[in-house]
Amino acid sequence: MRILVLCLLTLADTHGQAAQTRFVEEPEDQTVVAGQRIVLSCVVLNYSGIVQWTKDGLALGMGQGLKAWPRYRIVGTADSGQYNLEITDAELSDDAVYECQATEAALRSRRAKLTVLIPPEDPTIDGAPEILLRAGTPYNLTCRARSAKPAATIVWYRDGLQQDGAITSTEVLADGKRETTTSQLAINPSDLDIGRVFSCRSTNDAIPAGKETFVKLNVHHPPTVTLSIQPQTVQEGERVVFTCMATANPEIKGYRWAKGGVIIEDAKENKYDTQVDYTFFTEPVSCEVHNDIGSTNVSTLVDVHFAPRIVVDPKPTITDIGSDVTLTCVWSGNPPLTLTWTKKESNMVLSNSNQLYLKSVTQADAGQYVCKAIVPRIGVGEREVTLFVNGPPIISSEAVQYAVRGDRGKVECFIGSTPPPDRIAWAWKENILEAGTLERYTVERTNTGSGVLSTLTINNVMDADFQTRYNCTAWNSFGPGTAIIQLEEKEVLPVGIIAGATIGASILVISFLVALTCFLYRRRKGSRKDVTLRKLDIKVETVNREPLTLHADREEDTASVSTATRVMKAIYSSFKDDVDLKQDLRCDTIDTREEYELKDPTNGYYNVRAHEDRPSSRTVLYADYRNPGPARYDTRPPSRLSHSSGYAQLNTYSRGPASDYNAEAAPGPGPPPGTAGGETASQLSYENYGSHAAFPAGAGYATYRLGYGQPPSLDRAPYDAYDPMGKYASATRFSYTSQHSDYGQRFQQRMQTHV
């Protein structure tokens, strides 16, 4: 462009008149970054004289080379009127106002401002590269960008994220052109800032990309503590483990545990194992951890489930009739409890809060109130509190009382209300007595824990006393109270009746206990099975005897009966004790009439009637030998021993007189009473006896008797005869179930057993 202009000027000068001298190009305001090159333009037309530049009004010199300014020089061709000023490696000193002058033509160009931009020095952060801070103490991070033109701009970053809120200030340097920028960022360090990196970046027009510097935080802090419980919910009495997890900078120095503010001396580590009770619900457990910086204390409560415990006990209250009353009762429990207020001996709930409010109380409201707290599935607690309502005396004695004629009688008057009566008087007929004795009457006053008892004692009660009404009147500050009491005669049972009733009741109780004992004993015996009897256990003898007759010389005296009874008891006791040592004894009743394959319990030790031929075995019950006549036996409950193999059965029953067993007894239509449907008497059964098909049904049956000893009148050796027992005697009898035997008719067989 400049070349084109010059050509045009030259052409015009050649072909026309010479034009006037003037600036074709003048310097303009420019900006340069320090260290860079800049050229200020100056082109003068139609001028061949001296051209010079001024800097802030100071001439720089003439000619192409400006020796006083090594970095300055004039560039361009003078023939073309070019006098441009070139500045290399611009410096701050180059920041000035420049002017191009054609001195001979007295021409000056416009002034041009050259601005030199200077980037800031590398920014710095106070305390970098690592700053030691204390957690919780505020701190200002400070970043400085020095010697910048124009002043630098500072921006803060935390872990790459720009931070706002910094405060910036600038300071102009002595040269008046450069400035230093200072920026402060306020932080409140915590343990989370340990190792965190902050940076500040400074920029200006000279360096748009800016410069950045970094600082790392090292934060010292007291321990950071987390307190945990395992398990979190427990029952009272169970064990829990407290764990104190802590981090600290610098390192942890120690642990200290406390409960409810009281130091636990034996807990020194970061764990505390203990058994909890209800106090852990209200008294926190704390863990304190300390290091060189300080200590941290963390506490927690335990969710312990426990039964209700009283916090505020209700207090007895005394008030006047018509007043308002508030009863207070506070419980603690966990899980949350349910609280109820009731009046004693009543199920009506009066309140469900800690307080029971009663408005305008009467004497009927007086009494005991129950404050009950319930923790579901944990427990129940209750407290009783008494409300006293002051009012006139209330007499709570029976309207009818009793006394025994001729004895000392008492008429009682009880006052249980408050306040206690100041005066109590008895009145009957024409008499009035407050205390002391009047003829047969005496008045006594007794203070009990629940009130006052006034007693009118009557000596030698007469008929007239039962016709008299007794007036008991009591007074206190609230007024009087009166009760009318009637005395009636009390019937007394004779001493003999009372004693007899007592003895009878005692006998009934004893009988019941004996019967229960026997029942349990027999039941225990009945559950035993498979008893094995050895040869040495039982010795059996069978004795045949002539039939019984009704002769007086055949009757036994009472002494003989008693002796036999004692012998039987002795033998049975020994036999029973021995059998009890065997296991599993089984009882079978004869009523079942089951057939057993019977075996000899003596294992052949005694072979009864071994010389007889024995046909095939058949079980014949004891009833088969009985005379089906009128009832001659008084049966007793069965008491028998039985062997599961069918060895023997034992029973006791009552016998009639010897005459009842006579063969001439009249036959009956069926079995005797007590044996209907089958013989109820238990028997010791034994087979291997010869049968006798011609045994008469109406004849006397063979009697099997238990004997003891051998009388001298034996007529069948080796089986001993034994006289029948006396009238109405009772003995234990063993019978054998055997085949029909020709020895059975009109003969009596008895068995002797030796244990």
Short mmCIF file of C-alpha atoms in Angstrom, two decimals, residues 437-673:
data_model
loop_
_atom_site.label_atom_id
_atom_site.label_comp_id
_atom_site.label_asym_id
_atom_site.label_seq_id
_atom_site.Cartn_x
_atom_site.Cartn_y
_atom_site.Cartn_z
CA THR A 437 -66.52 -49.08 133.24
CA LEU A 438 -70.20 -48.79 134.05
CA GLU A 439 -71.63 -51.82 135.89
CA ARG A 440 -71.19 -54.72 133.46
CA TYR A 441 -70.06 -52.50 130.60
CA THR A 442 -66.51 -51.35 129.74
CA VAL A 443 -65.42 -49.08 126.90
CA GLU A 444 -61.87 -49.33 125.52
CA ARG A 445 -60.29 -47.34 122.70
CA THR A 446 -57.49 -48.74 120.55
CA ASN A 447 -55.52 -46.97 117.82
CA THR A 448 -54.71 -49.25 114.89
CA GLY A 449 -52.68 -48.55 111.81
CA SER A 450 -55.81 -48.02 109.74
CA GLY A 451 -58.05 -46.22 112.22
CA VAL A 452 -59.54 -46.19 115.72
CA LEU A 453 -61.39 -49.12 117.30
CA SER A 454 -63.76 -48.49 120.19
CA THR A 455 -64.95 -51.66 121.95
CA LEU A 456 -67.91 -51.96 124.32
CA THR A 457 -67.34 -55.08 126.43
CA ILE A 458 -70.34 -56.67 128.17
CA ASN A 459 -69.64 -59.04 131.05
CA ASN A 460 -72.05 -61.96 131.53
CA VAL A 461 -74.27 -61.32 128.50
CA MET A 462 -77.98 -61.56 129.38
CA ASP A 463 -81.19 -61.80 127.41
CA ALA A 464 -81.80 -58.09 127.82
CA ASP A 465 -78.54 -57.33 126.04
CA PHE A 466 -79.88 -58.96 122.90
CA GLN A 467 -82.89 -56.68 122.97
CA THR A 468 -80.84 -53.48 123.21
CA ARG A 469 -79.66 -51.23 120.41
CA TYR A 470 -76.17 -49.78 120.87
CA ASN A 471 -75.40 -46.32 119.49
CA CYS A 472 -71.76 -45.54 118.61
CA THR A 473 -71.16 -41.85 117.85
CA ALA A 474 -67.81 -40.29 116.94
CA TRP A 475 -66.90 -36.60 116.52
CA ASN A 476 -64.02 -34.80 114.82
CA SER A 477 -63.48 -31.27 113.50
CA PHE A 478 -65.70 -31.98 110.47
CA GLY A 479 -68.71 -33.21 112.44
CA PRO A 480 -70.21 -36.38 113.92
CA GLY A 481 -70.80 -39.88 112.60
CA THR A 482 -73.23 -42.44 114.09
CA ALA A 483 -73.84 -46.18 113.79
CA ILE A 484 -76.59 -48.32 115.40
CA ILE A 485 -75.43 -51.85 116.26
CA GLN A 486 -77.69 -54.79 117.21
CA LEU A 487 -76.34 -57.64 119.35
CA GLU A 488 -77.66 -61.09 118.59
CA GLU A 489 -77.12 -64.43 120.24
CA LYS A 490 -74.52 -66.76 118.77
CA GLU A 491 -75.22 -70.46 118.74
CA VAL A 492 -72.35 -72.62 119.97
CA LEU A 493 -71.95 -76.21 118.91
CA PRO A 494 -71.21 -78.75 121.68
CA VAL A 495 -67.62 -79.69 122.10
CA GLY A 496 -68.45 -83.34 121.42
CA ILE A 497 -69.89 -82.56 118.00
CA ILE A 498 -66.87 -80.50 117.07
CA ALA A 499 -64.49 -83.19 118.29
CA GLY A 500 -66.44 -85.91 116.49
CA ALA A 501 -66.49 -83.97 113.26
CA THR A 502 -62.77 -83.38 113.54
CA ILE A 503 -62.03 -87.04 114.18
CA GLY A 504 -64.34 -88.13 111.38
CA ALA A 505 -62.70 -85.80 108.93
CA SER A 506 -59.28 -87.07 109.99
CA ILE A 507 -60.37 -90.68 109.47
CA LEU A 508 -61.71 -89.85 106.02
CA VAL A 509 -58.47 -88.18 105.05
CA ILE A 510 -56.39 -91.10 106.34
CA SER A 511 -58.64 -93.63 104.58
CA PHE A 512 -58.34 -91.73 101.35
CA LEU A 513 -54.56 -91.64 101.62
CA VAL A 514 -54.39 -95.38 102.39
CA ALA A 515 -56.68 -96.20 99.47
CA LEU A 516 -54.64 -93.99 97.17
CA THR A 517 -51.42 -95.67 98.31
CA CYS A 518 -52.84 -99.15 97.68
CA PHE A 519 -54.12 -98.11 94.28
CA LEU A 520 -50.77 -96.71 93.22
CA TYR A 521 -48.97 -99.78 94.60
CA ARG A 522 -51.21 -102.22 92.73
CA ARG A 523 -50.96 -100.19 89.60
CA ARG A 524 -47.19 -100.31 89.79
CA LYS A 525 -47.28 -104.07 90.36
CA GLY A 526 -49.72 -104.54 87.52
CA SER A 527 -47.25 -103.05 85.05
CA ARG A 528 -44.60 -105.68 85.67
CA LYS A 529 -44.19 -108.68 83.40
CA ASP A 530 -42.28 -111.91 82.94
CA VAL A 531 -41.38 -112.79 86.54
CA THR A 532 -39.21 -115.86 86.75
CA LEU A 533 -39.54 -117.90 89.92
CA ARG A 534 -36.72 -120.20 90.83
CA LYS A 535 -36.96 -123.55 92.52
CA LEU A 536 -35.90 -122.10 95.84
CA ASP A 537 -38.50 -119.28 95.70
CA ILE A 538 -41.71 -121.24 96.51
CA LYS A 539 -42.41 -124.63 98.02
CA VAL A 540 -45.91 -125.94 97.34
CA GLU A 541 -47.64 -128.79 99.19
CA THR A 542 -51.17 -130.02 98.50
CA VAL A 543 -53.05 -131.80 101.27
CA ASN A 544 -56.27 -133.82 100.83
CA ARG A 545 -58.74 -133.95 103.67
CA GLU A 546 -62.07 -135.47 104.38
CA PRO A 547 -65.06 -133.27 103.55
CA LEU A 548 -66.16 -130.66 105.99
CA THR A 549 -69.15 -131.26 108.22
CA LEU A 550 -71.20 -129.10 110.49
CA HIS A 551 -69.85 -130.36 113.82
CA ALA A 552 -69.03 -128.17 116.71
CA ASP A 553 -65.66 -129.87 117.16
CA ARG A 554 -64.70 -128.68 113.71
CA GLU A 555 -64.92 -125.00 114.60
CA GLU A 556 -61.77 -123.18 115.40
CA ASP A 557 -61.44 -120.70 118.16
CA THR A 558 -60.61 -117.05 117.70
CA ALA A 559 -57.00 -117.51 118.69
CA SER A 560 -56.51 -120.10 115.96
CA VAL A 561 -57.97 -117.74 113.40
CA SER A 562 -55.72 -114.95 114.51
CA THR A 563 -52.71 -117.22 114.36
CA ALA A 564 -53.58 -118.32 110.85
CA THR A 565 -54.07 -114.78 109.78
CA ARG A 566 -50.68 -113.79 111.11
CA VAL A 567 -49.08 -116.78 109.44
CA MET A 568 -50.67 -115.84 106.15
CA LYS A 569 -49.51 -112.23 106.41
CA ALA A 570 -45.99 -113.32 107.25
CA ILE A 571 -45.82 -115.72 104.33
CA TYR A 572 -47.46 -113.31 101.88
CA SER A 573 -45.19 -110.45 102.93
CA SER A 574 -42.08 -112.54 102.34
CA PHE A 575 -43.49 -113.82 99.09
CA LYS A 576 -44.48 -110.33 97.95
CA ASP A 577 -41.09 -108.82 98.78
CA ASP A 578 -39.34 -111.52 96.84
CA VAL A 579 -41.64 -111.21 93.87
CA ASP A 580 -41.19 -107.42 93.88
CA LEU A 581 -37.52 -107.99 93.17
CA LYS A 582 -38.50 -109.78 89.99
CA GLN A 583 -39.43 -107.56 87.04
CA ASP A 584 -42.77 -107.14 85.27
CA LEU A 585 -45.44 -108.85 87.37
CA ARG A 586 -48.79 -109.05 85.57
CA CYS A 587 -52.21 -109.33 87.08
CA ASP A 588 -55.05 -111.06 85.31
CA THR A 589 -58.58 -111.35 86.65
CA ILE A 590 -60.44 -114.60 86.67
CA ASP A 591 -63.38 -112.86 85.01
CA THR A 592 -61.57 -113.02 81.68
CA ARG A 593 -61.53 -116.81 82.02
CA GLU A 594 -58.69 -116.97 79.55
CA GLU A 595 -56.90 -120.24 79.21
CA TYR A 596 -53.21 -120.44 79.77
CA GLU A 597 -50.75 -123.16 79.16
CA LEU A 598 -49.83 -123.45 82.82
CA LYS A 599 -46.42 -124.45 83.97
CA ASP A 600 -45.25 -125.69 87.31
CA PRO A 601 -43.85 -122.67 89.21
CA THR A 602 -41.66 -125.10 91.19
CA ASN A 603 -40.16 -126.47 87.98
CA GLY A 604 -41.06 -130.01 89.09
CA TYR A 605 -39.69 -129.61 92.55
CA TYR A 606 -43.00 -130.86 93.95
CA ASN A 607 -44.87 -133.26 91.79
CA VAL A 608 -48.36 -133.32 93.27
CA ARG A 609 -50.11 -136.66 92.71
CA ALA A 610 -47.41 -137.77 90.38
CA HIS A 611 -48.75 -141.36 90.50
CA GLU A 612 -51.97 -140.33 88.69
CA ASP A 613 -52.41 -140.44 85.00
CA ARG A 614 -52.83 -136.98 83.65
CA PRO A 615 -54.78 -136.43 80.49
CA SER A 616 -54.38 -133.49 78.21
CA SER A 617 -54.19 -130.26 80.10
CA ARG A 618 -57.29 -128.09 80.48
CA THR A 619 -57.63 -124.98 82.54
CA VAL A 620 -60.36 -125.27 85.15
CA LEU A 621 -61.12 -122.16 87.08
CA TYR A 622 -61.81 -122.02 90.75
CA ALA A 623 -65.42 -121.26 90.07
CA ASP A 624 -65.82 -124.68 88.49
CA TYR A 625 -65.64 -126.21 91.97
CA ARG A 626 -68.07 -123.85 93.58
CA ASN A 627 -71.50 -124.85 94.68
CA PRO A 628 -73.95 -122.69 92.75
CA GLY A 629 -76.05 -122.07 95.83
CA PRO A 630 -77.02 -118.91 97.64
CA ALA A 631 -74.50 -116.25 98.28
CA ARG A 632 -72.14 -117.40 100.99
CA TYR A 633 -69.19 -115.15 100.37
CA ASP A 634 -68.46 -111.55 101.04
CA THR A 635 -66.15 -110.58 98.25
CA ARG A 636 -63.37 -108.10 98.64
CA PRO A 637 -61.54 -106.06 96.06
CA PRO A 638 -59.04 -108.30 94.32
CA SER A 639 -55.48 -108.28 95.52
CA ARG A 640 -53.64 -110.87 93.56
CA LEU A 641 -50.33 -111.91 92.19
CA SER A 642 -50.20 -113.31 88.71
CA HIS A 643 -47.47 -114.73 86.56
CA SER A 644 -47.47 -113.95 82.88
CA SER A 645 -46.85 -117.59 82.18
CA GLY A 646 -50.00 -118.57 84.06
CA TYR A 647 -48.20 -119.89 87.14
CA ALA A 648 -50.33 -118.64 89.98
CA GLN A 649 -52.79 -116.00 91.15
CA LEU A 650 -53.27 -114.79 94.69
CA ASN A 651 -56.29 -113.16 96.28
CA THR A 652 -57.86 -112.53 99.64
CA TYR A 653 -61.54 -112.81 100.32
CA SER A 654 -63.85 -113.34 103.26
CA ARG A 655 -65.23 -116.72 104.09
CA GLY A 656 -68.45 -117.66 105.71
CA PRO A 657 -68.73 -120.18 108.51
CA ALA A 658 -67.58 -123.72 107.97
CA SER A 659 -71.14 -124.84 107.68
CA ASP A 660 -71.53 -122.84 104.52
CA TYR A 661 -69.19 -125.17 102.81
CA ASN A 662 -71.18 -128.30 103.58
CA ALA A 663 -71.91 -130.58 100.70
CA GLU A 664 -75.56 -130.67 101.66
CA ALA A 665 -76.07 -127.00 101.04
CA ALA A 666 -79.07 -126.22 98.87
CA PRO A 667 -78.14 -125.58 95.25
CA GLY A 668 -78.85 -122.22 93.78
CA PRO A 669 -79.89 -121.12 90.37
CA GLY A 670 -76.54 -119.64 89.54
CA PRO A 671 -73.30 -118.31 90.81
CA PRO A 672 -73.35 -116.60 94.18
CA PRO A 673 -73.67 -112.81 94.38
#
